[in-house]
């Protein structure tokens, strides 16, 4: 159903308001049970993963390319100027879809369905979470477990950076990170804690079990001392000695995740 809107303050557009205001969006999206998909490719992936469309904000130019995926969804058609004024930035990908969230599965369900997991502790940057999801999905990891304070994978920036990979890999959020490792062990997972400490075992030398969970920590601080010490084994990505001498002693969390996910899938491709 098409509805033509000529005022950025129209109350029908409130799902799409001020998308760069992180605190506003976190409270609004939680309250309404929605998330934002930006661009044709991401919208298609969200719909393909079973997320219902609440409504769409787009311009006349993008109606035809999206026609086959929108079905009978409510589509608000606006000018480029109204689109920019509503979202708070220029929407280069032509369309925004307000999608209804689905209930997250319990952690036990994700653990049961996978033999390789990535577990994120307190990664709070949405772009980093999205990029880690993209790495995990691309390299064949079976699922992602989030600590309670991790950023929301369905926040617009995370979805955009992941290119929709957040829709293609199962994930769940721990109710209590304090007992999280016990839950992983009870499910039969070997827990490997990634650390920049070069005295740890190189990841490519670890004997991997049938079920393995790789623990990745927050930007800057890395894993908490509790998770680092309670994991079955700390592991590292070996750094160049010359780089270490020059003060380059670690990788950012996304680069580390990509290399570590590749190592985690050793022998399984």
CSV table of N, CA and C in Angstrom, one decimal, residues 112-219:
chain,number,residue,atom,x,y,z
A,112,UNK,N,23.3,-26.1,20.7
A,112,UNK,CA,22.9,-27.4,20.2
A,112,UNK,C,23.1,-27.5,18.7
A,113,UNK,N,22.9,-26.4,18.0
A,113,UNK,CA,22.9,-26.5,16.6
A,113,UNK,C,24.3,-26.3,15.9
A,114,UNK,N,25.3,-26.0,16.7
A,114,UNK,CA,26.6,-25.7,16.2
A,114,UNK,C,27.7,-26.4,16.9
A,115,UNK,N,28.8,-26.6,16.2
A,115,UNK,CA,30.0,-27.2,16.8
A,115,UNK,C,31.2,-26.2,16.8
A,116,UNK,N,30.9,-25.0,16.2
A,116,UNK,CA,31.9,-23.9,16.3
A,116,UNK,C,31.2,-22.7,16.6
A,117,UNK,N,31.5,-22.0,17.7
A,117,UNK,CA,30.9,-20.8,18.1
A,117,UNK,C,31.9,-19.7,18.3
A,118,UNK,N,31.4,-18.4,18.1
A,118,UNK,CA,32.2,-17.3,18.5
A,118,UNK,C,31.4,-16.6,19.7
A,119,UNK,N,32.0,-16.3,20.8
A,119,UNK,CA,31.4,-15.8,22.0
A,119,UNK,C,32.0,-14.4,22.2
A,120,UNK,N,31.1,-13.4,22.2
A,120,UNK,CA,31.6,-12.0,22.3
A,120,UNK,C,31.3,-11.4,23.7
A,121,UNK,N,32.3,-10.9,24.4
A,121,UNK,CA,32.2,-10.4,25.7
A,121,UNK,C,32.3,-8.8,25.6
A,122,UNK,N,31.2,-8.1,25.8
A,122,UNK,CA,31.2,-6.7,26.0
A,122,UNK,C,31.8,-5.9,24.8
A,123,UNK,N,31.6,-6.4,23.6
A,123,UNK,CA,31.9,-5.6,22.4
A,123,UNK,C,30.8,-4.6,22.2
A,124,UNK,N,31.1,-3.3,22.5
A,124,UNK,CA,30.0,-2.3,22.5
A,124,UNK,C,29.8,-1.5,21.3
A,125,UNK,N,30.8,-1.6,20.4
A,125,UNK,CA,30.7,-0.8,19.1
A,125,UNK,C,29.8,-1.6,18.1
A,126,UNK,N,28.7,-1.0,17.6
A,126,UNK,CA,27.8,-1.7,16.7
A,126,UNK,C,28.5,-2.1,15.4
A,127,UNK,N,29.4,-1.2,14.9
A,127,UNK,CA,30.1,-1.6,13.6
A,127,UNK,C,31.0,-2.8,13.8
A,128,UNK,N,31.6,-2.9,15.0
A,128,UNK,CA,32.5,-4.0,15.3
A,128,UNK,C,31.7,-5.3,15.4
A,129,UNK,N,30.6,-5.2,16.1
A,129,UNK,CA,29.7,-6.4,16.2
A,129,UNK,C,29.2,-6.9,14.8
A,130,UNK,N,28.8,-5.9,14.0
A,130,UNK,CA,28.4,-6.3,12.6
A,130,UNK,C,29.5,-6.9,11.8
A,131,UNK,N,30.7,-6.4,11.9
A,131,UNK,CA,31.8,-6.9,11.2
A,131,UNK,C,32.2,-8.3,11.7
A,132,UNK,N,32.2,-8.5,13.0
A,132,UNK,CA,32.5,-9.9,13.5
A,132,UNK,C,31.4,-10.9,13.0
A,133,UNK,N,30.2,-10.5,13.0
A,133,UNK,CA,29.1,-11.4,12.5
A,133,UNK,C,29.4,-11.7,11.0
A,134,UNK,N,29.9,-10.7,10.2
A,134,UNK,CA,30.2,-11.0,8.8
A,134,UNK,C,31.3,-12.0,8.7
A,135,UNK,N,32.3,-11.8,9.5
A,135,UNK,CA,33.5,-12.7,9.5
A,135,UNK,C,33.0,-14.2,9.8
A,136,UNK,N,32.3,-14.3,10.9
A,136,UNK,CA,31.8,-15.6,11.4
A,136,UNK,C,31.0,-16.3,10.4
A,137,UNK,N,30.0,-15.5,9.8
A,137,UNK,CA,29.1,-16.1,8.8
A,137,UNK,C,29.9,-16.5,7.5
A,138,UNK,N,30.8,-15.7,7.1
A,138,UNK,CA,31.5,-15.9,5.8
A,138,UNK,C,32.5,-17.1,6.0
A,139,UNK,N,33.0,-17.4,7.2
A,139,UNK,CA,34.0,-18.5,7.3
A,139,UNK,C,33.3,-19.8,7.9
A,140,UNK,N,32.0,-19.8,8.0
A,140,UNK,CA,31.3,-21.0,8.3
A,140,UNK,C,31.1,-21.3,9.8
A,141,UNK,N,31.4,-20.3,10.7
A,141,UNK,CA,31.1,-20.6,12.1
A,141,UNK,C,29.6,-20.8,12.3
A,142,UNK,N,29.2,-21.7,13.2
A,142,UNK,CA,27.8,-22.1,13.3
A,142,UNK,C,26.9,-21.2,14.1
A,143,UNK,N,27.5,-20.3,15.0
A,143,UNK,CA,26.6,-19.4,15.8
A,143,UNK,C,27.4,-18.4,16.6
A,144,UNK,N,26.7,-17.4,17.1
A,144,UNK,CA,27.4,-16.4,17.9
A,144,UNK,C,26.6,-16.3,19.2
A,145,UNK,N,27.4,-16.2,20.3
A,145,UNK,CA,26.8,-16.0,21.7
A,145,UNK,C,27.3,-14.6,22.1
A,146,UNK,N,26.3,-13.8,22.7
A,146,UNK,CA,26.7,-12.4,23.1
A,146,UNK,C,26.6,-12.4,24.6
A,147,UNK,N,27.5,-11.7,25.3
A,147,UNK,CA,27.4,-11.4,26.7
A,147,UNK,C,26.2,-10.3,26.8
A,148,UNK,N,25.7,-10.1,28.0
A,148,UNK,CA,24.6,-9.2,28.2
A,148,UNK,C,24.8,-7.8,27.7
A,149,UNK,N,26.1,-7.3,27.8
A,149,UNK,CA,26.4,-5.9,27.5
A,149,UNK,C,26.9,-5.7,26.1
A,150,UNK,N,26.9,-6.7,25.3
A,150,UNK,CA,27.3,-6.5,23.9
A,150,UNK,C,26.3,-5.7,23.1
A,151,UNK,N,26.8,-5.0,22.1
A,151,UNK,CA,26.0,-4.1,21.3
A,151,UNK,C,24.9,-5.0,20.5
A,152,UNK,N,23.9,-4.4,20.1
A,152,UNK,CA,22.8,-5.1,19.5
A,152,UNK,C,23.1,-5.4,18.0
A,153,UNK,N,23.1,-6.6,17.6
A,153,UNK,CA,23.4,-7.0,16.2
A,153,UNK,C,22.4,-6.4,15.2
A,154,UNK,N,21.2,-6.1,15.7
A,154,UNK,CA,20.2,-5.6,14.8
A,154,UNK,C,20.1,-4.1,14.8
A,155,UNK,N,21.0,-3.4,15.4
A,155,UNK,CA,21.0,-2.0,15.3
A,155,UNK,C,21.5,-1.6,13.9
A,156,UNK,N,21.0,-0.5,13.3
A,156,UNK,CA,21.1,-0.2,11.9
A,156,UNK,C,22.6,-0.3,11.5
A,157,UNK,N,23.5,0.3,12.3
A,157,UNK,CA,24.9,0.3,11.9
A,157,UNK,C,25.5,-1.1,11.8
A,158,UNK,N,25.1,-2.0,12.8
A,158,UNK,CA,25.6,-3.4,12.8
A,158,UNK,C,25.1,-4.1,11.6
A,159,UNK,N,23.8,-4.0,11.3
A,159,UNK,CA,23.2,-4.6,10.1
A,159,UNK,C,23.9,-4.2,8.8
A,160,UNK,N,24.1,-2.9,8.7
A,160,UNK,CA,24.7,-2.3,7.5
A,160,UNK,C,26.1,-2.8,7.3
A,161,UNK,N,27.0,-2.8,8.3
A,161,UNK,CA,28.3,-3.2,8.2
A,161,UNK,C,28.4,-4.7,7.9
A,162,UNK,N,27.5,-5.5,8.5
A,162,UNK,CA,27.5,-6.9,8.3
A,162,UNK,C,27.0,-7.3,6.9
A,163,UNK,N,26.4,-6.3,6.2
A,163,UNK,CA,25.8,-6.6,4.9
A,163,UNK,C,24.7,-7.7,5.0
A,164,UNK,N,24.0,-7.7,6.1
A,164,UNK,CA,22.9,-8.6,6.3
A,164,UNK,C,23.4,-9.9,6.9
A,165,UNK,N,24.7,-10.1,7.2
A,165,UNK,CA,25.1,-11.4,7.7
A,165,UNK,C,24.5,-11.7,9.1
A,166,UNK,N,24.0,-10.7,9.8
A,166,UNK,CA,23.4,-10.9,11.1
A,166,UNK,C,22.1,-11.7,10.9
A,167,UNK,N,21.6,-11.8,9.7
A,167,UNK,CA,20.4,-12.6,9.5
A,167,UNK,C,20.7,-14.0,9.1
A,168,UNK,N,21.9,-14.3,8.8
A,168,UNK,CA,22.3,-15.6,8.3
A,168,UNK,C,23.0,-16.6,9.3
A,169,UNK,N,23.2,-16.1,10.5
A,169,UNK,CA,23.9,-16.9,11.4
A,169,UNK,C,23.1,-16.9,12.8
A,170,UNK,N,22.8,-18.0,13.4
A,170,UNK,CA,22.1,-18.0,14.6
A,170,UNK,C,22.9,-17.3,15.7
A,171,UNK,N,22.1,-16.6,16.6
A,171,UNK,CA,22.8,-16.0,17.7
A,171,UNK,C,21.8,-15.9,18.9
A,172,UNK,N,22.4,-15.8,20.1
A,172,UNK,CA,21.6,-15.7,21.3
A,172,UNK,C,22.4,-14.8,22.3
A,173,UNK,N,21.7,-14.3,23.3
A,173,UNK,CA,22.3,-13.5,24.3
A,173,UNK,C,22.3,-14.2,25.6
A,174,UNK,N,23.4,-14.2,26.3
A,174,UNK,CA,23.5,-14.9,27.6
A,174,UNK,C,22.6,-14.1,28.6
A,175,UNK,N,22.0,-14.8,29.5
A,175,UNK,CA,21.2,-14.1,30.6
A,175,UNK,C,22.2,-13.7,31.7
A,176,UNK,N,23.3,-14.4,31.8
A,176,UNK,CA,24.2,-14.1,32.9
A,176,UNK,C,25.6,-14.5,32.5
A,177,UNK,N,26.5,-13.5,32.2
A,177,UNK,CA,27.8,-13.8,31.7
A,177,UNK,C,28.7,-14.5,32.7
A,178,UNK,N,28.3,-14.3,34.0
A,178,UNK,CA,29.1,-14.8,35.1
A,178,UNK,C,29.2,-16.4,35.1
A,179,UNK,N,28.1,-17.0,34.6
A,179,UNK,CA,28.1,-18.4,34.6
A,179,UNK,C,28.1,-18.9,33.1
A,180,UNK,N,28.4,-18.0,32.2
A,180,UNK,CA,28.4,-18.3,30.8
A,180,UNK,C,29.3,-19.4,30.4
A,181,UNK,N,30.6,-19.4,30.9
A,181,UNK,CA,31.5,-20.5,30.5
A,181,UNK,C,31.1,-21.8,31.0
A,182,UNK,N,30.4,-21.9,32.2
A,182,UNK,CA,29.9,-23.1,32.7
A,182,UNK,C,28.9,-23.7,31.8
A,183,UNK,N,28.0,-22.8,31.2
A,183,UNK,CA,27.0,-23.3,30.3
A,183,UNK,C,27.6,-23.9,29.0
A,184,UNK,N,28.7,-23.2,28.5
A,184,UNK,CA,29.4,-23.7,27.3
A,184,UNK,C,30.0,-25.1,27.6
A,185,UNK,N,30.7,-25.2,28.8
A,185,UNK,CA,31.3,-26.5,29.1
A,185,UNK,C,30.3,-27.6,29.2
A,186,UNK,N,29.2,-27.3,29.9
A,186,UNK,CA,28.1,-28.3,30.0
A,186,UNK,C,27.6,-28.8,28.7
A,187,UNK,N,27.7,-27.9,27.7
A,187,UNK,CA,27.3,-28.3,26.3
A,187,UNK,C,28.4,-29.0,25.5
A,188,UNK,N,29.5,-29.2,26.2
A,188,UNK,CA,30.6,-29.9,25.6
A,188,UNK,C,31.6,-29.1,24.8
A,189,UNK,N,31.6,-27.8,25.0
A,189,UNK,CA,32.5,-26.9,24.2
A,189,UNK,C,33.9,-26.7,24.9
A,190,UNK,N,34.9,-26.9,24.1
A,190,UNK,CA,36.2,-26.4,24.5
A,190,UNK,C,36.3,-24.9,24.3
A,191,UNK,N,36.7,-24.2,25.4
A,191,UNK,CA,36.7,-22.7,25.3
A,191,UNK,C,38.1,-22.2,25.2
A,192,UNK,N,38.3,-21.4,24.1
A,192,UNK,CA,39.6,-20.8,23.8
A,192,UNK,C,39.4,-19.3,23.9
A,193,UNK,N,40.3,-18.7,24.7
A,193,UNK,CA,40.2,-17.2,25.0
A,193,UNK,C,41.3,-16.5,24.2
A,194,UNK,N,40.9,-15.7,23.2
A,194,UNK,CA,41.8,-15.0,22.4
A,194,UNK,C,42.4,-13.8,23.1
A,195,UNK,N,43.7,-13.8,23.1
A,195,UNK,CA,44.5,-12.7,23.8
A,195,UNK,C,45.6,-12.2,23.0
A,196,UNK,N,46.0,-11.0,23.1
A,196,UNK,CA,47.2,-10.5,22.4
A,196,UNK,C,48.5,-11.0,23.1
A,197,UNK,N,48.4,-11.6,24.3
A,197,UNK,CA,49.6,-12.1,25.0
A,197,UNK,C,50.3,-13.1,24.2
A,198,UNK,N,51.5,-12.8,23.7
A,198,UNK,CA,52.3,-13.8,22.9
A,198,UNK,C,52.8,-15.0,23.6
A,199,UNK,N,52.7,-15.1,24.9
A,199,UNK,CA,53.1,-16.3,25.6
A,199,UNK,C,52.0,-17.3,25.6
A,200,UNK,N,50.8,-16.9,25.1
A,200,UNK,CA,49.7,-17.9,24.9
A,200,UNK,C,50.0,-18.8,23.7
A,201,UNK,N,49.3,-19.9,23.7
A,201,UNK,CA,49.4,-20.9,22.6
A,201,UNK,C,49.0,-20.3,21.3
A,202,UNK,N,49.8,-20.3,20.2
A,202,UNK,CA,49.3,-19.9,18.9
A,202,UNK,C,48.0,-20.7,18.5
A,203,UNK,N,47.1,-20.0,18.0
A,203,UNK,CA,45.8,-20.6,17.7
A,203,UNK,C,46.0,-21.8,16.7
A,204,UNK,N,46.9,-21.6,15.7
A,204,UNK,CA,47.0,-22.6,14.7
A,204,UNK,C,47.8,-23.9,15.2
A,205,UNK,N,48.2,-23.8,16.5
A,205,UNK,CA,48.9,-25.0,17.1
A,205,UNK,C,48.0,-25.7,18.1
A,206,UNK,N,46.8,-25.2,18.4
A,206,UNK,CA,45.9,-25.8,19.4
A,206,UNK,C,45.3,-27.0,18.8
A,207,UNK,N,45.2,-28.1,19.5
A,207,UNK,CA,44.4,-29.2,19.1
A,207,UNK,C,42.9,-28.9,19.4
A,208,UNK,N,42.2,-28.8,18.3
A,208,UNK,CA,40.8,-28.4,18.4
A,208,UNK,C,39.9,-29.6,18.6
A,209,UNK,N,39.0,-29.5,19.6
A,209,UNK,CA,38.1,-30.6,19.9
A,209,UNK,C,36.9,-30.6,18.9
A,210,UNK,N,36.0,-31.5,19.2
A,210,UNK,CA,34.8,-31.6,18.3
A,210,UNK,C,33.9,-30.4,18.4
A,211,UNK,N,33.9,-29.8,19.6
A,211,UNK,CA,33.0,-28.6,19.7
A,211,UNK,C,33.9,-27.5,20.4
A,212,UNK,N,34.0,-26.3,19.7
A,212,UNK,CA,34.9,-25.3,20.2
A,212,UNK,C,34.2,-23.9,20.2
A,213,UNK,N,34.4,-23.2,21.3
A,213,UNK,CA,33.9,-21.8,21.4
A,213,UNK,C,35.1,-20.9,21.5
A,214,UNK,N,35.2,-19.9,20.6
A,214,UNK,CA,36.2,-18.9,20.7
A,214,UNK,C,35.7,-17.7,21.3
A,215,UNK,N,36.4,-17.2,22.4
A,215,UNK,CA,36.0,-16.1,23.2
A,215,UNK,C,36.8,-14.8,22.7
A,216,UNK,N,36.0,-13.8,22.3
A,216,UNK,CA,36.6,-12.5,21.9
A,216,UNK,C,36.2,-11.4,22.9
A,217,UNK,N,37.1,-10.5,23.3
A,217,UNK,CA,36.8,-9.5,24.2
A,217,UNK,C,36.6,-8.1,23.7
A,218,UNK,N,36.3,-7.2,24.6
A,218,UNK,CA,35.9,-5.8,24.2
A,218,UNK,C,37.1,-5.1,23.5
A,219,UNK,N,36.7,-4.1,22.8
A,219,UNK,CA,37.7,-3.2,22.1
A,219,UNK,C,38.6,-2.6,23.2
